[in-house]
C-alpha cells in the first residue's frame, strides 16, 4: 500500500437516486423504519423537539449549560509542529477533546437530556462503543437526576474498562451485550429492545446521527454547534474559510456537526475518514461508504456493510467508536451527491498518527480522531503551502492509552 488513505472506489450500485420528499429524508436516505411500539415514542420526540428547537428559553438553557457545564465554545488551535512536519497546508484543530467528558458526545447528550426532562421522563438509556457516549449520557443523567442504563458490547467493555467504571461512578448501570460481535451494533440492538419495552418512562439518547427519524436530525442539530463555532473562529483567526475540513465518521455525528458549518461554502472541500480496519475484506473494516450497500437497519435507510442476502456484516476497527457497519442517512446522501469525499484509513496508519500527534503537538487524540489526522496529512500535501486544513479533533485519547500500549506490545499492560 503506497498511500495511507484510500479513496472509495465508487458508491454502491444499489443507490436509486430517487429523492424522497418526506420529512426525515436526505435524498433517498433516512426515514423511520421502526417497530410499531416505537412509532408513538418517535412521534412524541419529534413533536417535542419541533416545539423546543425554536424556543428561546430552551435554546438559552442549552447554551448556558454548554458553556458553564461542558466548556463551550471549544477552542480552535493552530498546530504549528504538524504543519511544519507535514510540509504543506496549515493544520487547524477544532478542540472537541477539551469538552467536559472528553469528546463531542456531550453536545448531543446535554440537548437530549433537556428533551427528556421536557417530556417528563425520568429514565434514559444509551448505547455506547468506545464508552464516550455512555459516559456523556451517565454524566447528564447525574446532572439532571435521571436513572440511566447503558448498553455496551462485551468486547468494548473489555477494551474500555476505565470508561465502564467511570459510568458506574456516575451512577449508571452498564449492561454488557454478548450477542453478535459484542460491539456497537449489538449494543444498539439491545438499547432499542429496552426502549420498546419501556417507552412510557424512558428516553433513548442515541449517540450518533443514526437511527429512525427524528434522531439523525436531532443529533445533527445538537452537534452543528461544532461547525458553526469553527466557521466563525476560522474567519476571525485567519480572515478566511478553510480550504478543507476533515472529520472521522463512525455513525457520523462529529462529522455531520462540523460539516454543517461549511456545506454551503462551495470553496470548502469536505472529507470524511472511515474505518479502513485491517484491510478490504468483508469483516475487516467499517468503511460503510466504500463497501456499503443500500439497506434498512436500526430504523433508517442508509448504506450498510452486508452480505449479498442483506444480512448486516460484522465489522472491525481498532477504534471502538468507528466499529459500526453503517453511516447516518445524511452522510449516505452527502456521499452519493458527491459533496463529501469519504476515504478509508487503516488501523495501522491511525495508530501511527495517534503517536505522531501526541509527540508533535502535546495532544493525545482519540483513536477515532487519529483517523482524521491520517487524511489531514495527505490533504496537507495535496493542497500545499498557503492552504488551510481544519481537523475535527473529536475526542481525547486518554481512554485509548491502555489499548494502544497493548497493541504496541508494551509490557505491563
Ligand atoms: C463516538 C466517537 C466517534 C465516532 O462517532 P461519530 O458519531 O461518528 O462522531 C468519533 N470520535 C470520538 C472521540 C468518539 O467518542
CSV table of C-alpha atoms and ligand atoms in Angstrom, one decimal:
chain,number,residue,atom,x,y,z
A,1,UNK,CA,0.0,0.0,0.0
A,2,UNK,CA,1.7,3.2,-1.1
A,3,UNK,CA,-0.7,5.7,0.4
A,4,UNK,CA,-2.1,5.8,3.8
A,5,UNK,CA,-5.6,6.6,2.8
A,6,UNK,CA,-7.7,5.1,0.1
A,7,UNK,CA,-10.4,6.7,-2.0
A,8,UNK,CA,-13.6,4.9,-2.2
A,9,UNK,CA,-13.9,3.1,-5.4
A,10,UNK,CA,-17.4,4.1,-6.3
A,11,UNK,CA,-20.7,4.3,-4.4
A,12,UNK,CA,-22.8,1.2,-4.1
A,13,UNK,CA,-24.6,0.2,-7.3
A,14,UNK,CA,-27.8,-0.2,-5.3
A,15,UNK,CA,-28.4,3.5,-5.0
A,16,UNK,CA,-31.6,4.5,-6.7
A,17,UNK,CA,-31.1,8.3,-6.9
A,18,UNK,CA,-34.8,8.9,-6.3
A,19,UNK,CA,-35.3,11.7,-3.8
A,20,UNK,CA,-37.8,11.1,-1.0
A,21,UNK,CA,-39.5,14.4,-0.1
A,22,UNK,CA,-41.0,13.3,3.2
A,23,UNK,CA,-39.6,14.8,6.5
A,24,UNK,CA,-36.7,12.9,7.8
A,25,UNK,CA,-35.2,12.1,4.4
A,26,UNK,CA,-31.9,13.2,3.0
A,27,UNK,CA,-32.2,12.5,-0.7
A,28,UNK,CA,-33.3,8.8,-0.8
A,29,UNK,CA,-32.0,8.0,2.6
A,30,UNK,CA,-33.4,8.3,6.1
A,31,UNK,CA,-37.0,7.8,7.3
A,32,UNK,CA,-38.3,5.9,10.3
A,33,UNK,CA,-38.5,2.1,9.8
A,34,UNK,CA,-39.1,1.1,13.4
A,35,UNK,CA,-41.3,-1.4,15.2
A,36,UNK,CA,-44.9,-0.4,15.8
A,37,UNK,CA,-44.4,0.0,19.5
A,38,UNK,CA,-41.8,2.7,18.9
A,39,UNK,CA,-43.7,4.8,16.4
A,40,UNK,CA,-45.6,6.6,19.1
A,41,UNK,CA,-42.5,7.5,21.0
A,42,UNK,CA,-40.7,8.7,17.9
A,43,UNK,CA,-43.7,10.9,17.1
A,44,UNK,CA,-43.6,12.3,20.6
A,45,UNK,CA,-39.8,13.0,20.4
A,46,UNK,CA,-40.3,14.7,17.1
A,47,UNK,CA,-43.2,16.9,18.3
A,48,UNK,CA,-41.4,17.9,21.5
A,49,UNK,CA,-38.2,18.7,19.5
A,50,UNK,CA,-40.1,20.7,16.9
A,51,UNK,CA,-41.6,22.7,19.6
A,52,UNK,CA,-38.4,23.3,21.5
A,53,UNK,CA,-35.9,23.8,18.8
A,54,UNK,CA,-37.1,27.4,18.1
A,55,UNK,CA,-38.0,28.1,21.7
A,56,UNK,CA,-35.8,30.9,23.1
A,57,UNK,CA,-35.9,29.6,26.6
A,58,UNK,CA,-34.8,26.1,25.6
A,59,UNK,CA,-32.0,27.4,23.5
A,60,UNK,CA,-30.9,29.7,26.2
A,61,UNK,CA,-30.8,26.9,28.8
A,62,UNK,CA,-28.8,24.7,26.3
A,63,UNK,CA,-26.4,27.5,25.6
A,64,UNK,CA,-25.8,28.2,29.3
A,65,UNK,CA,-25.3,24.5,30.1
A,66,UNK,CA,-23.0,24.0,27.1
A,67,UNK,CA,-20.9,26.9,28.4
A,68,UNK,CA,-20.7,26.6,32.2
A,69,UNK,CA,-21.0,22.8,32.4
A,70,UNK,CA,-19.4,21.5,29.2
A,71,UNK,CA,-16.9,24.2,28.4
A,72,UNK,CA,-18.2,25.6,25.1
A,73,UNK,CA,-17.2,27.2,22.9
A,74,UNK,CA,-14.4,24.7,22.3
A,75,UNK,CA,-11.1,26.2,21.2
A,76,UNK,CA,-9.7,26.5,17.7
A,77,UNK,CA,-6.0,25.6,17.9
A,78,UNK,CA,-3.3,26.1,15.3
A,79,UNK,CA,-0.9,23.1,15.1
A,80,UNK,CA,2.5,24.6,14.2
A,81,UNK,CA,4.6,21.5,14.5
A,82,UNK,CA,2.3,19.3,12.4
A,83,UNK,CA,2.1,22.0,9.8
A,84,UNK,CA,5.9,22.1,9.7
A,85,UNK,CA,6.5,18.4,9.8
A,86,UNK,CA,4.0,17.7,7.1
A,87,UNK,CA,5.4,20.4,4.9
A,88,UNK,CA,2.2,21.6,3.4
A,89,UNK,CA,-1.1,23.3,4.3
A,90,UNK,CA,-1.6,24.8,7.7
A,91,UNK,CA,-3.3,22.4,10.2
A,92,UNK,CA,-6.0,23.8,12.5
A,93,UNK,CA,-7.8,21.8,15.2
A,94,UNK,CA,-11.3,22.1,16.5
A,95,UNK,CA,-10.9,21.0,20.0
A,96,UNK,CA,-13.9,18.8,21.0
A,97,UNK,CA,-11.4,16.9,23.1
A,98,UNK,CA,-11.5,19.8,25.6
A,99,UNK,CA,-15.2,19.4,26.3
A,100,UNK,CA,-16.3,18.1,29.6
A,101,UNK,CA,-16.1,14.2,29.4
A,102,UNK,CA,-13.6,14.4,26.7
A,103,UNK,CA,-15.4,14.4,23.4
A,104,UNK,CA,-18.1,15.9,21.2
A,105,UNK,CA,-20.6,13.4,22.7
A,106,UNK,CA,-21.6,15.8,25.5
A,107,UNK,CA,-23.1,18.2,22.9
A,108,UNK,CA,-25.8,15.8,22.0
A,109,UNK,CA,-26.2,14.2,25.4
A,110,UNK,CA,-27.0,17.6,27.0
A,111,UNK,CA,-29.5,18.5,24.4
A,112,UNK,CA,-31.3,15.2,24.6
A,113,UNK,CA,-31.3,15.3,28.4
A,114,UNK,CA,-33.2,18.6,28.2
A,115,UNK,CA,-35.6,16.9,25.8
A,116,UNK,CA,-36.1,14.1,28.3
A,117,UNK,CA,-36.9,16.5,31.1
A,118,UNK,CA,-39.3,18.4,28.8
A,119,UNK,CA,-41.1,15.1,28.1
A,120,UNK,CA,-41.4,14.4,31.8
A,121,UNK,CA,-39.4,11.1,31.6
A,122,UNK,CA,-37.3,10.0,34.4
A,123,UNK,CA,-35.0,7.4,32.8
A,124,UNK,CA,-32.6,7.4,29.9
A,125,UNK,CA,-30.9,4.6,28.1
A,126,UNK,CA,-28.0,4.7,25.7
A,127,UNK,CA,-25.7,2.5,23.6
A,128,UNK,CA,-22.0,3.0,23.6
A,129,UNK,CA,-19.0,1.8,21.7
A,130,UNK,CA,-15.8,3.4,23.0
A,131,UNK,CA,-17.7,4.4,26.1
A,132,UNK,CA,-17.7,8.1,25.3
A,133,UNK,CA,-21.4,8.4,24.6
A,134,UNK,CA,-22.1,6.2,27.7
A,135,UNK,CA,-20.0,8.5,29.8
A,136,UNK,CA,-21.7,11.6,28.4
A,137,UNK,CA,-25.1,10.1,29.0
A,138,UNK,CA,-24.3,8.9,32.5
A,139,UNK,CA,-22.9,12.4,33.2
A,140,UNK,CA,-26.1,14.3,32.1
A,141,UNK,CA,-28.2,11.7,33.9
A,142,UNK,CA,-26.3,12.6,37.1
A,143,UNK,CA,-26.7,16.3,36.4
A,144,UNK,CA,-30.4,16.0,35.9
A,145,UNK,CA,-31.2,13.3,38.4
A,146,UNK,CA,-32.3,10.7,35.8
A,147,UNK,CA,-31.9,7.0,36.1
A,148,UNK,CA,-29.5,5.7,33.4
A,149,UNK,CA,-28.8,2.3,31.8
A,150,UNK,CA,-26.0,2.0,29.2
A,151,UNK,CA,-25.7,-0.9,26.8
A,152,UNK,CA,-22.2,-1.8,25.8
A,153,UNK,CA,-20.8,-4.7,23.7
A,154,UNK,CA,-18.7,-7.1,25.8
A,155,UNK,CA,-15.8,-6.7,23.5
A,156,UNK,CA,-15.9,-2.9,24.1
A,157,UNK,CA,-16.4,-3.5,27.9
A,158,UNK,CA,-13.0,-5.3,27.7
A,159,UNK,CA,-11.4,-2.6,25.5
A,160,UNK,CA,-12.7,0.3,27.6
A,161,UNK,CA,-12.7,-0.8,31.2
A,162,UNK,CA,-11.9,2.6,32.5
A,163,UNK,CA,-15.0,4.1,30.9
A,164,UNK,CA,-17.2,1.3,32.3
A,165,UNK,CA,-16.0,2.2,35.8
A,166,UNK,CA,-16.4,5.9,35.1
A,167,UNK,CA,-20.1,5.3,34.1
A,168,UNK,CA,-20.7,3.3,37.3
A,169,UNK,CA,-19.1,6.1,39.4
A,170,UNK,CA,-21.6,8.5,37.7
A,171,UNK,CA,-24.4,6.3,38.9
A,172,UNK,CA,-25.3,4.5,35.7
A,173,UNK,CA,-25.9,0.8,35.2
A,174,UNK,CA,-23.7,-0.7,32.4
A,175,UNK,CA,-25.2,-3.8,30.7
A,176,UNK,CA,-22.6,-5.9,28.7
A,177,UNK,CA,-24.1,-7.2,25.5
A,178,UNK,CA,-22.9,-10.6,24.4
A,179,UNK,CA,-24.8,-11.1,21.1
A,180,UNK,CA,-23.1,-10.7,17.7
A,181,UNK,CA,-19.6,-9.4,17.9
A,182,UNK,CA,-20.3,-7.7,21.2
A,183,UNK,CA,-19.7,-4.3,19.7
A,184,UNK,CA,-21.6,-1.1,18.9
A,185,UNK,CA,-24.3,-2.5,16.6
A,186,UNK,CA,-25.2,-5.2,19.1
A,187,UNK,CA,-25.4,-2.6,21.9
A,188,UNK,CA,-27.7,-0.5,19.7
A,189,UNK,CA,-30.0,-3.6,19.2
A,190,UNK,CA,-30.3,-4.1,22.9
A,191,UNK,CA,-31.0,-0.4,23.6
A,192,UNK,CA,-33.8,-0.4,21.0
A,193,UNK,CA,-35.2,-3.6,22.6
A,194,UNK,CA,-35.2,-1.9,26.1
A,195,UNK,CA,-36.8,1.2,24.6
A,196,UNK,CA,-39.6,-0.7,23.0
A,197,UNK,CA,-40.4,-2.3,26.4
A,198,UNK,CA,-40.2,1.0,28.4
A,199,UNK,CA,-41.2,3.8,26.1
A,200,UNK,CA,-43.6,5.3,28.7
A,201,UNK,CA,-40.9,6.1,31.2
A,202,UNK,CA,-37.7,6.1,29.2
A,203,UNK,CA,-36.0,8.2,26.5
A,204,UNK,CA,-33.4,6.6,24.3
A,205,UNK,CA,-30.4,9.0,23.8
A,206,UNK,CA,-29.0,7.7,20.5
A,207,UNK,CA,-25.3,8.7,20.4
A,208,UNK,CA,-24.8,9.2,16.7
A,209,UNK,CA,-26.5,10.6,13.7
A,210,UNK,CA,-28.2,7.3,13.0
A,211,UNK,CA,-31.4,5.5,13.8
A,212,UNK,CA,-35.0,6.3,12.8
A,213,UNK,CA,-36.3,9.9,12.2
A,214,UNK,CA,-36.1,12.2,14.1
A,215,UNK,CA,-32.8,11.1,15.6
A,216,UNK,CA,-30.4,11.8,12.7
A,217,UNK,CA,-31.8,15.4,12.5
A,218,UNK,CA,-31.8,16.0,16.3
A,219,UNK,CA,-28.3,14.7,16.8
A,220,UNK,CA,-27.1,16.7,13.8
A,221,UNK,CA,-28.6,19.9,15.1
A,222,UNK,CA,-27.1,19.4,18.6
A,223,UNK,CA,-23.7,18.7,17.0
A,224,UNK,CA,-23.9,21.5,14.4
A,225,UNK,CA,-22.5,23.9,17.1
A,226,UNK,CA,-19.1,22.4,16.3
A,227,UNK,CA,-19.2,23.6,12.7
A,228,UNK,CA,-20.9,27.0,13.4
A,229,UNK,CA,-18.3,27.8,16.0
A,230,UNK,CA,-15.4,26.6,13.9
A,231,UNK,CA,-16.5,28.6,10.9
A,232,UNK,CA,-16.6,31.8,12.9
A,233,UNK,CA,-13.3,31.1,14.6
A,234,UNK,CA,-11.5,30.4,11.3
A,235,UNK,CA,-12.8,33.7,9.9
A,236,UNK,CA,-11.8,35.5,13.0
A,237,UNK,CA,-8.3,34.0,13.3
A,238,UNK,CA,-7.3,33.7,9.6
A,239,UNK,CA,-9.7,36.0,7.8
A,240,UNK,CA,-10.8,33.2,5.5
A,241,UNK,CA,-12.6,29.9,5.3
A,242,UNK,CA,-10.5,26.7,5.5
A,243,UNK,CA,-9.7,25.0,2.2
A,244,UNK,CA,-10.6,21.6,3.6
A,245,UNK,CA,-12.5,20.2,6.5
A,246,UNK,CA,-11.8,16.7,7.8
A,247,UNK,CA,-13.6,14.5,10.4
A,248,UNK,CA,-13.8,10.9,11.2
A,249,UNK,CA,-17.0,9.0,10.6
A,250,UNK,CA,-18.4,6.3,12.8
A,251,UNK,CA,-22.2,6.8,12.7
A,252,UNK,CA,-21.2,10.3,11.7
A,253,UNK,CA,-22.2,12.7,14.5
A,254,UNK,CA,-19.0,14.7,15.0
A,255,UNK,CA,-18.6,14.8,11.2
A,256,UNK,CA,-22.1,16.0,10.4
A,257,UNK,CA,-21.7,18.5,13.2
A,258,UNK,CA,-18.6,20.2,11.7
A,259,UNK,CA,-19.7,19.7,8.1
A,260,UNK,CA,-22.8,21.7,8.7
A,261,UNK,CA,-20.8,24.8,9.3
A,262,UNK,CA,-19.4,24.6,5.7
A,263,UNK,CA,-21.8,22.6,3.5
A,264,UNK,CA,-23.0,25.8,1.7
A,265,UNK,CA,-19.5,27.1,1.2
A,266,UNK,CA,-18.6,26.0,-2.2
A,267,UNK,CA,-14.9,26.7,-1.9
A,268,UNK,CA,-14.6,24.4,1.1
A,269,UNK,CA,-13.7,20.8,0.3
A,270,UNK,CA,-15.1,18.3,2.8
A,271,UNK,CA,-13.7,14.9,3.7
A,272,UNK,CA,-14.7,12.1,6.0
A,273,UNK,CA,-12.4,9.4,7.1
A,274,UNK,CA,-13.9,6.0,7.7
A,275,UNK,CA,-12.5,2.9,9.4
A,276,UNK,CA,-10.3,1.0,6.9
A,277,UNK,CA,-9.5,-1.5,9.6
A,278,UNK,CA,-7.1,-4.4,8.7
A,279,UNK,CA,-7.9,-4.4,5.0
A,280,UNK,CA,-10.6,-4.5,2.4
A,281,UNK,CA,-12.1,-8.0,3.0
A,282,UNK,CA,-15.7,-8.2,4.3
A,283,UNK,CA,-15.5,-8.1,8.1
A,284,UNK,CA,-12.1,-6.5,8.3
A,285,UNK,CA,-13.2,-2.8,8.2
A,286,UNK,CA,-16.0,-0.4,8.9
A,287,UNK,CA,-15.9,1.5,5.6
A,288,UNK,CA,-19.6,1.8,5.0
A,289,UNK,CA,-19.4,4.3,2.2
A,290,UNK,CA,-16.8,2.4,0.3
A,291,UNK,CA,-18.2,-1.1,0.8
A,292,UNK,CA,-21.8,-0.5,1.9
A,293,UNK,CA,-25.0,-1.2,0.0
A,294,UNK,CA,-28.4,0.5,0.5
A,295,UNK,CA,-30.3,-1.2,3.3
A,296,UNK,CA,-32.5,-0.8,6.3
A,297,UNK,CA,-31.0,-1.1,9.8
A,298,UNK,CA,-31.6,0.4,13.2
A,299,UNK,CA,-34.6,2.1,11.9
A,300,UNK,CA,-33.2,4.0,8.9
A,301,UNK,CA,-32.4,3.6,5.2
A,302,UNK,CA,-28.7,4.2,4.6
A,303,UNK,CA,-25.5,2.5,3.4
A,304,UNK,CA,-24.6,-0.7,5.4
A,305,UNK,CA,-21.9,-3.3,5.1
A,306,UNK,CA,-23.8,-6.5,4.4
A,307,UNK,CA,-23.6,-9.9,2.8
A,308,UNK,CA,-25.3,-10.5,-0.6
A,309,UNK,CA,-28.6,-11.5,1.1
A,310,UNK,CA,-28.9,-8.3,3.1
A,311,UNK,CA,-27.6,-9.6,6.4
A,312,UNK,CA,-25.6,-6.9,8.2
A,313,UNK,CA,-21.9,-7.9,8.3
A,314,UNK,CA,-19.7,-7.9,11.4
A,315,UNK,CA,-17.2,-5.1,11.1
A,316,UNK,CA,-13.8,-4.2,12.6
A,317,UNK,CA,-11.9,-1.1,13.6
A,318,UNK,CA,-9.1,-0.5,16.0
A,319,UNK,CA,-11.2,2.2,17.5
A,320,UNK,CA,-14.4,1.2,19.2
A,321,UNK,CA,-16.2,4.4,18.1
A,322,UNK,CA,-15.8,3.6,14.4
A,323,UNK,CA,-16.7,-0.1,14.8
A,324,UNK,CA,-20.2,0.3,13.2
A,325,UNK,CA,-21.5,-1.3,10.0
A,326,UNK,CA,-23.2,1.8,8.7
A,327,UNK,CA,-23.3,5.5,8.5
A,328,UNK,CA,-26.1,8.0,9.2
A,329,UNK,CA,-28.5,8.7,6.3
A,330,UNK,CA,-27.4,12.3,5.8
A,331,UNK,CA,-23.8,11.1,5.2
A,332,UNK,CA,-25.1,8.5,2.7
A,333,UNK,CA,-26.8,11.4,0.9
A,334,UNK,CA,-23.6,13.6,1.0
A,335,UNK,CA,-21.6,10.6,-0.3
A,336,UNK,CA,-23.9,9.9,-3.2
A,337,UNK,CA,-24.3,13.5,-4.1
A,338,UNK,CA,-20.5,13.9,-4.1
A,339,UNK,CA,-20.5,16.9,-1.7
A,340,UNK,CA,-18.3,15.0,0.7
A,341,UNK,CA,-15.4,12.7,-0.2
A,342,UNK,CA,-15.1,9.7,2.2
A,343,UNK,CA,-11.8,7.9,2.3
A,344,UNK,CA,-10.8,4.9,4.4
A,345,UNK,CA,-7.9,4.9,6.8
A,346,UNK,CA,-6.4,1.7,8.1
A,347,UNK,CA,-5.8,0.7,11.7
A,348,UNK,CA,-2.0,0.8,11.5
A,349,UNK,CA,-2.0,4.3,9.9
A,350,UNK,CA,-4.3,5.6,12.7
A,351,UNK,CA,-2.1,4.1,15.3
A,352,UNK,CA,0.9,5.9,13.9
A,353,UNK,CA,-1.0,9.2,13.8
A,354,UNK,CA,-2.0,8.6,17.4
A,355,UNK,CA,1.7,8.7,18.4
A,356,UNK,CA,2.7,11.4,15.9
A,357,UNK,CA,0.1,13.9,17.1
A,358,UNK,CA,1.0,13.2,20.7
A,359,UNK,CA,4.7,13.7,20.1
A,360,UNK,CA,4.4,16.7,17.8
A,361,UNK,CA,1.6,18.7,19.4
A,362,UNK,CA,1.4,17.6,23.0
A,363,UNK,CA,-2.2,16.4,22.3
A,364,UNK,CA,-3.1,12.7,22.7
A,365,UNK,CA,-6.0,12.3,20.2
A,366,UNK,CA,-8.7,9.6,20.5
A,367,UNK,CA,-8.1,6.7,18.1
A,368,UNK,CA,-11.2,7.7,16.2
A,369,UNK,CA,-9.8,11.2,15.7
A,370,UNK,CA,-6.5,9.8,14.7
A,371,UNK,CA,-8.2,8.5,11.6
A,372,UNK,CA,-8.9,12.1,10.5
A,373,UNK,CA,-5.3,13.1,11.0
A,374,UNK,CA,-4.1,10.5,8.6
A,375,UNK,CA,-6.4,12.0,6.0
A,376,UNK,CA,-5.4,15.6,7.0
A,377,UNK,CA,-1.7,14.7,6.5
A,378,UNK,CA,-2.4,13.5,3.0
A,379,UNK,CA,-4.5,16.6,2.2
A,380,UNK,CA,-1.9,18.9,3.6
A,381,UNK,CA,0.5,17.6,1.0
A,382,UNK,CA,-2.1,17.6,-1.8
A,383,UNK,CA,-3.2,21.2,-1.1
A,384,UNK,CA,0.3,22.5,-0.3
A,385,UNK,CA,1.6,25.6,1.5
A,386,UNK,CA,-0.8,28.5,1.9
A,387,UNK,CA,-3.8,26.3,2.2
A,388,UNK,CA,-5.6,25.5,5.5
A,389,UNK,CA,-7.0,22.2,6.7
A,390,UNK,CA,-9.4,22.2,9.6
A,391,UNK,CA,-9.5,18.9,11.5
A,392,UNK,CA,-12.3,18.0,13.9
A,393,UNK,CA,-10.4,16.6,16.9
A,394,UNK,CA,-13.5,14.7,18.2
A,395,UNK,CA,-12.0,13.5,21.5
A,396,UNK,CA,-9.1,13.0,23.7
A,397,UNK,CA,-7.1,9.7,23.7
A,398,UNK,CA,-6.8,9.0,27.4
A,399,UNK,CA,-9.4,6.3,27.1
A,400,UNK,CA,-7.2,4.6,24.4
A,401,UNK,CA,-3.9,4.7,26.1
A,402,UNK,CA,-4.0,1.2,27.6
A,403,UNK,CA,-5.3,-0.4,24.4
A,404,UNK,CA,-2.6,1.3,22.4
A,405,UNK,CA,0.1,0.2,24.9
A,406,UNK,CA,-1.1,-3.4,24.4
A,407,UNK,CA,-1.2,-3.1,20.6
A,408,UNK,CA,2.4,-1.7,20.6
A,409,UNK,CA,3.5,-4.7,22.7
A,410,UNK,CA,4.4,-2.6,25.7
A,411,UNK,CA,5.0,-4.8,28.8
A,412,UNK,CA,3.0,-4.5,32.0
A,413,UNK,CA,-0.4,-3.7,30.4
B,1,LIG,C1,-18.0,8.2,19.3
B,1,LIG,C2,-16.8,8.9,18.8
B,1,LIG,C3,-16.6,9.0,17.4
B,1,LIG,C4,-17.5,8.4,16.4
B,1,LIG,O1,-18.8,8.7,16.4
B,1,LIG,P1,-19.5,9.7,15.4
B,1,LIG,O2,-20.9,9.7,15.7
B,1,LIG,O3,-19.1,9.2,14.0
B,1,LIG,O4,-18.9,11.1,15.6
B,1,LIG,C5,-15.5,9.7,17.0
B,1,LIG,N1,-14.6,10.2,17.9
B,1,LIG,C6,-14.8,10.1,19.2
B,1,LIG,C7,-13.8,10.8,20.1
B,1,LIG,C8,-15.9,9.4,19.7
B,1,LIG,O5,-16.1,9.4,21.0
